[in-house]
């Protein structure tokens, strides 16, 4: 009874645990890239106002239509509890992402303990990256644009929010792959 995964058939020199772990590592690297990109881009949401479009993100955004991406420090934009929690969760998700990546790299030597820790960290990153989507329910869409141009007439997900969703899915998949790999070791 041999149960071969697709990776075992294309790379016969790898056993199943290492093959699944290899897929997990690739998924983790993609998830890390999406996590850091989603949090650090300026266009998490796109707001449309009377004068055009502008972007906002968890940490920075356009304060007026003519501005480039800037920090919210010193602005009078109200940040409600959902916005502030999304900020905290973004920090925790980046820490968990780093932990998952480091423990997975250490687990490449077929270390079951490191692979289990990597799976746990990947699931934590999945949870907290998903919780950064609380930003979509925050006051970011309700606030006025500085300069008195008026409130936004529509608010939609932009590149950052879509990357956060992709990152959440990738963290879940990588957590499952790393848990399977740890069990097979």
mmCIF file of C-alpha atoms in Angstrom:
data_model
loop_
_atom_site.group_PDB
_atom_site.id
_atom_site.type_symbol
_atom_site.label_atom_id
_atom_site.label_comp_id
_atom_site.label_asym_id
_atom_site.label_seq_id
_atom_site.Cartn_x
_atom_site.Cartn_y
_atom_site.Cartn_z
ATOM 1 C CA UNK A 1 0.000 0.000 0.000
ATOM 2 C CA UNK A 2 1.770 3.060 -1.246
ATOM 3 C CA UNK A 3 0.016 6.404 -1.102
ATOM 4 C CA UNK A 4 1.954 8.765 -3.296
ATOM 5 C CA UNK A 5 1.410 12.458 -3.382
ATOM 6 C CA UNK A 6 2.105 14.352 -6.589
ATOM 7 C CA UNK A 7 5.419 15.577 -5.207
ATOM 8 C CA UNK A 8 6.589 11.977 -4.588
ATOM 9 C CA UNK A 9 5.855 11.020 -8.180
ATOM 10 C CA UNK A 10 7.777 13.953 -9.663
ATOM 11 C CA UNK A 11 10.682 13.811 -7.204
ATOM 12 C CA UNK A 12 11.246 10.168 -6.229
ATOM 13 C CA UNK A 13 14.312 11.014 -4.129
ATOM 14 C CA UNK A 14 12.143 12.801 -1.569
ATOM 15 C CA UNK A 15 9.997 10.878 0.836
ATOM 16 C CA UNK A 16 6.439 11.964 1.524
ATOM 17 C CA UNK A 17 7.156 14.020 4.644
ATOM 18 C CA UNK A 18 9.926 16.001 3.016
ATOM 19 C CA UNK A 19 7.873 16.433 -0.150
ATOM 20 C CA UNK A 20 4.876 17.775 1.727
ATOM 21 C CA UNK A 21 7.206 19.877 3.871
ATOM 22 C CA UNK A 22 8.763 21.314 0.717
ATOM 23 C CA UNK A 23 5.315 22.325 -0.541
ATOM 24 C CA UNK A 24 4.628 23.787 2.902
ATOM 25 C CA UNK A 25 7.807 25.854 2.783
ATOM 26 C CA UNK A 26 6.919 27.240 -0.637
ATOM 27 C CA UNK A 27 3.428 28.077 0.587
ATOM 28 C CA UNK A 28 4.862 29.752 3.692
ATOM 29 C CA UNK A 29 7.195 31.889 1.579
ATOM 30 C CA UNK A 30 4.242 33.019 -0.565
ATOM 31 C CA UNK A 31 2.184 33.686 2.578
ATOM 32 C CA UNK A 32 4.991 35.759 4.141
ATOM 33 C CA UNK A 33 5.250 37.866 0.983
ATOM 34 C CA UNK A 34 1.488 38.445 0.915
ATOM 35 C CA UNK A 35 1.385 39.231 4.646
ATOM 36 C CA UNK A 36 4.061 41.910 4.519
ATOM 37 C CA UNK A 37 2.749 43.352 1.249
ATOM 38 C CA UNK A 38 -0.849 43.580 2.472
ATOM 39 C CA UNK A 39 0.124 45.456 5.610
ATOM 40 C CA UNK A 40 2.655 47.788 4.023
ATOM 41 C CA UNK A 41 0.831 48.893 0.858
ATOM 42 C CA UNK A 42 -1.033 52.155 0.908
ATOM 43 C CA UNK A 43 -4.111 50.943 -0.939
ATOM 44 C CA UNK A 44 -5.894 48.564 1.449
ATOM 45 C CA UNK A 45 -9.216 50.216 0.682
ATOM 46 C CA UNK A 46 -10.241 52.608 -2.062
ATOM 47 C CA UNK A 47 -12.520 55.497 -1.219
ATOM 48 C CA UNK A 48 -14.408 57.512 -3.787
ATOM 49 C CA UNK A 49 -15.348 61.056 -2.958
ATOM 50 C CA UNK A 50 -16.674 64.031 -4.864
ATOM 51 C CA UNK A 51 -13.208 64.935 -6.125
ATOM 52 C CA UNK A 52 -11.941 61.466 -7.068
ATOM 53 C CA UNK A 53 -10.398 58.355 -5.543
ATOM 54 C CA UNK A 54 -8.005 58.062 -2.650
ATOM 55 C CA UNK A 55 -6.530 55.161 -0.704
ATOM 56 C CA UNK A 56 -6.253 54.200 2.933
ATOM 57 C CA UNK A 57 -4.358 51.469 4.725
ATOM 58 C CA UNK A 58 -3.998 50.264 8.301
ATOM 59 C CA UNK A 59 -0.875 52.320 8.974
ATOM 60 C CA UNK A 60 -0.897 55.090 6.358
ATOM 61 C CA UNK A 61 -2.903 56.549 3.546
ATOM 62 C CA UNK A 62 -3.797 59.585 1.499
ATOM 63 C CA UNK A 63 -4.987 62.350 3.775
ATOM 64 C CA UNK A 64 -6.268 64.465 0.877
ATOM 65 C CA UNK A 65 -6.904 63.672 -2.766
ATOM 66 C CA UNK A 66 -3.675 65.315 -3.867
ATOM 67 C CA UNK A 67 -1.464 63.654 -1.244
ATOM 68 C CA UNK A 68 0.800 60.699 -1.643
ATOM 69 C CA UNK A 69 0.771 57.936 0.941
ATOM 70 C CA UNK A 70 1.627 59.362 4.373
ATOM 71 C CA UNK A 71 1.479 58.373 8.027
ATOM 72 C CA UNK A 72 -1.654 59.203 10.000
ATOM 73 C CA UNK A 73 0.433 60.793 12.773
ATOM 74 C CA UNK A 74 -0.618 64.380 13.294
ATOM 75 C CA UNK A 75 -3.826 64.036 11.293
ATOM 76 C CA UNK A 76 -7.271 64.352 12.796
ATOM 77 C CA UNK A 77 -8.612 61.165 11.221
ATOM 78 C CA UNK A 78 -10.623 59.248 13.815
ATOM 79 C CA UNK A 79 -9.429 55.675 14.284
ATOM 80 C CA UNK A 80 -12.055 53.558 16.020
ATOM 81 C CA UNK A 81 -11.524 50.345 17.995
ATOM 82 C CA UNK A 82 -11.721 48.099 14.904
ATOM 83 C CA UNK A 83 -9.003 50.132 13.200
ATOM 84 C CA UNK A 84 -6.782 50.008 16.279
ATOM 85 C CA UNK A 85 -7.333 46.258 16.712
ATOM 86 C CA UNK A 86 -6.479 45.682 13.052
ATOM 87 C CA UNK A 87 -3.196 47.507 13.736
ATOM 88 C CA UNK A 88 -2.411 45.268 16.711
ATOM 89 C CA UNK A 89 -3.346 42.130 14.794
ATOM 90 C CA UNK A 90 -1.129 43.198 11.897
ATOM 91 C CA UNK A 91 1.864 43.360 14.242
ATOM 92 C CA UNK A 92 1.066 39.959 15.755
ATOM 93 C CA UNK A 93 0.564 38.396 12.305
ATOM 94 C CA UNK A 94 3.971 39.639 11.174
ATOM 95 C CA UNK A 95 5.601 38.178 14.298
ATOM 96 C CA UNK A 96 3.806 34.849 13.771
ATOM 97 C CA UNK A 97 4.816 34.906 10.086
ATOM 98 C CA UNK A 98 8.459 35.340 11.031
ATOM 99 C CA UNK A 99 8.184 32.550 13.605
ATOM 100 C CA UNK A 100 6.582 30.197 11.093
ATOM 101 C CA UNK A 101 9.246 30.931 8.511
ATOM 102 C CA UNK A 102 12.166 30.513 10.918
ATOM 103 C CA UNK A 103 10.891 27.315 12.536
ATOM 104 C CA UNK A 104 10.084 25.834 9.139
ATOM 105 C CA UNK A 105 13.558 26.589 7.839
ATOM 106 C CA UNK A 106 14.968 24.949 10.974
ATOM 107 C CA UNK A 107 12.619 21.994 10.442
ATOM 108 C CA UNK A 108 14.006 21.381 6.948
ATOM 109 C CA UNK A 109 16.439 18.940 8.559
ATOM 110 C CA UNK A 110 13.436 16.680 9.294
ATOM 111 C CA UNK A 111 13.050 17.992 12.822
ATOM 112 C CA UNK A 112 9.550 17.055 13.968
ATOM 113 C CA UNK A 113 9.502 19.570 16.826
ATOM 114 C CA UNK A 114 10.386 22.532 14.619
ATOM 115 C CA UNK A 115 7.890 21.444 11.976
ATOM 116 C CA UNK A 116 5.138 21.230 14.622
ATOM 117 C CA UNK A 117 6.043 24.693 15.906
ATOM 118 C CA UNK A 118 6.022 25.958 12.314
ATOM 119 C CA UNK A 119 2.523 24.541 11.804
ATOM 120 C CA UNK A 120 1.298 26.190 15.001
ATOM 121 C CA UNK A 121 2.857 29.516 14.032
ATOM 122 C CA UNK A 122 1.301 29.245 10.556
ATOM 123 C CA UNK A 123 -2.147 28.721 12.083
ATOM 124 C CA UNK A 124 -1.545 31.718 14.387
ATOM 125 C CA UNK A 125 -0.513 33.834 11.402
ATOM 126 C CA UNK A 126 -3.674 32.666 9.594
ATOM 127 C CA UNK A 127 -5.845 33.740 12.525
ATOM 128 C CA UNK A 128 -4.247 37.130 13.080
ATOM 129 C CA UNK A 129 -3.905 37.957 9.389
ATOM 130 C CA UNK A 130 -7.606 37.218 9.038
ATOM 131 C CA UNK A 131 -8.340 39.497 11.984
ATOM 132 C CA UNK A 132 -6.579 42.404 10.246
ATOM 133 C CA UNK A 133 -9.615 42.401 7.950
ATOM 134 C CA UNK A 134 -11.453 44.114 10.830
ATOM 135 C CA UNK A 135 -10.066 47.233 9.178
ATOM 136 C CA UNK A 136 -12.804 46.867 6.566
ATOM 137 C CA UNK A 137 -15.450 47.402 9.279
ATOM 138 C CA UNK A 138 -13.637 50.341 10.854
ATOM 139 C CA UNK A 139 -14.166 54.073 10.580
ATOM 140 C CA UNK A 140 -11.723 54.225 7.657
ATOM 141 C CA UNK A 141 -14.637 54.358 5.219
ATOM 142 C CA UNK A 142 -16.695 56.770 7.322
ATOM 143 C CA UNK A 143 -14.197 59.558 7.882
ATOM 144 C CA UNK A 144 -14.017 62.871 6.119
ATOM 145 C CA UNK A 145 -11.102 63.722 3.908
ATOM 146 C CA UNK A 146 -8.853 66.363 5.416
ATOM 147 C CA UNK A 147 -9.347 69.722 3.799
ATOM 148 C CA UNK A 148 -13.139 69.563 4.028
ATOM 149 C CA UNK A 149 -13.916 67.932 0.691
ATOM 150 C CA UNK A 150 -16.612 65.831 2.332
ATOM 151 C CA UNK A 151 -17.206 62.172 3.144
ATOM 152 C CA UNK A 152 -16.419 59.291 0.853
ATOM 153 C CA UNK A 153 -19.352 58.244 -1.333
ATOM 154 C CA UNK A 154 -18.160 54.630 -1.737
ATOM 155 C CA UNK A 155 -15.627 52.361 -0.102
ATOM 156 C CA UNK A 156 -14.268 49.150 -1.618
ATOM 157 C CA UNK A 157 -11.507 46.605 -1.082
ATOM 158 C CA UNK A 158 -8.313 47.353 -2.905
ATOM 159 C CA UNK A 159 -4.994 45.552 -3.379
ATOM 160 C CA UNK A 160 -4.047 45.370 0.315
ATOM 161 C CA UNK A 161 -7.313 43.771 1.437
ATOM 162 C CA UNK A 162 -7.165 41.252 -1.404
ATOM 163 C CA UNK A 163 -3.580 40.367 -0.454
ATOM 164 C CA UNK A 164 -4.698 39.919 3.159
ATOM 165 C CA UNK A 165 -7.375 37.439 2.063
ATOM 166 C CA UNK A 166 -4.853 35.553 -0.093
ATOM 167 C CA UNK A 167 -2.375 35.542 2.790
ATOM 168 C CA UNK A 168 -4.975 34.169 5.200
ATOM 169 C CA UNK A 169 -5.766 31.292 2.833
ATOM 170 C CA UNK A 170 -2.071 30.588 2.214
ATOM 171 C CA UNK A 171 -1.356 30.500 5.961
ATOM 172 C CA UNK A 172 -4.170 27.992 6.464
ATOM 173 C CA UNK A 173 -2.896 25.758 3.655
ATOM 174 C CA UNK A 174 0.703 25.957 4.859
ATOM 175 C CA UNK A 175 -0.371 25.149 8.427
ATOM 176 C CA UNK A 176 -2.161 22.024 7.208
ATOM 177 C CA UNK A 177 0.809 20.976 5.051
ATOM 178 C CA UNK A 178 3.273 21.476 7.878
ATOM 179 C CA UNK A 179 1.039 19.575 10.335
ATOM 180 C CA UNK A 180 0.831 16.644 7.901
ATOM 181 C CA UNK A 181 4.596 16.772 7.405
ATOM 182 C CA UNK A 182 5.206 16.807 11.164
ATOM 183 C CA UNK A 183 2.910 13.829 11.629
ATOM 184 C CA UNK A 184 4.689 11.821 8.940
ATOM 185 C CA UNK A 185 8.158 12.459 10.380
#
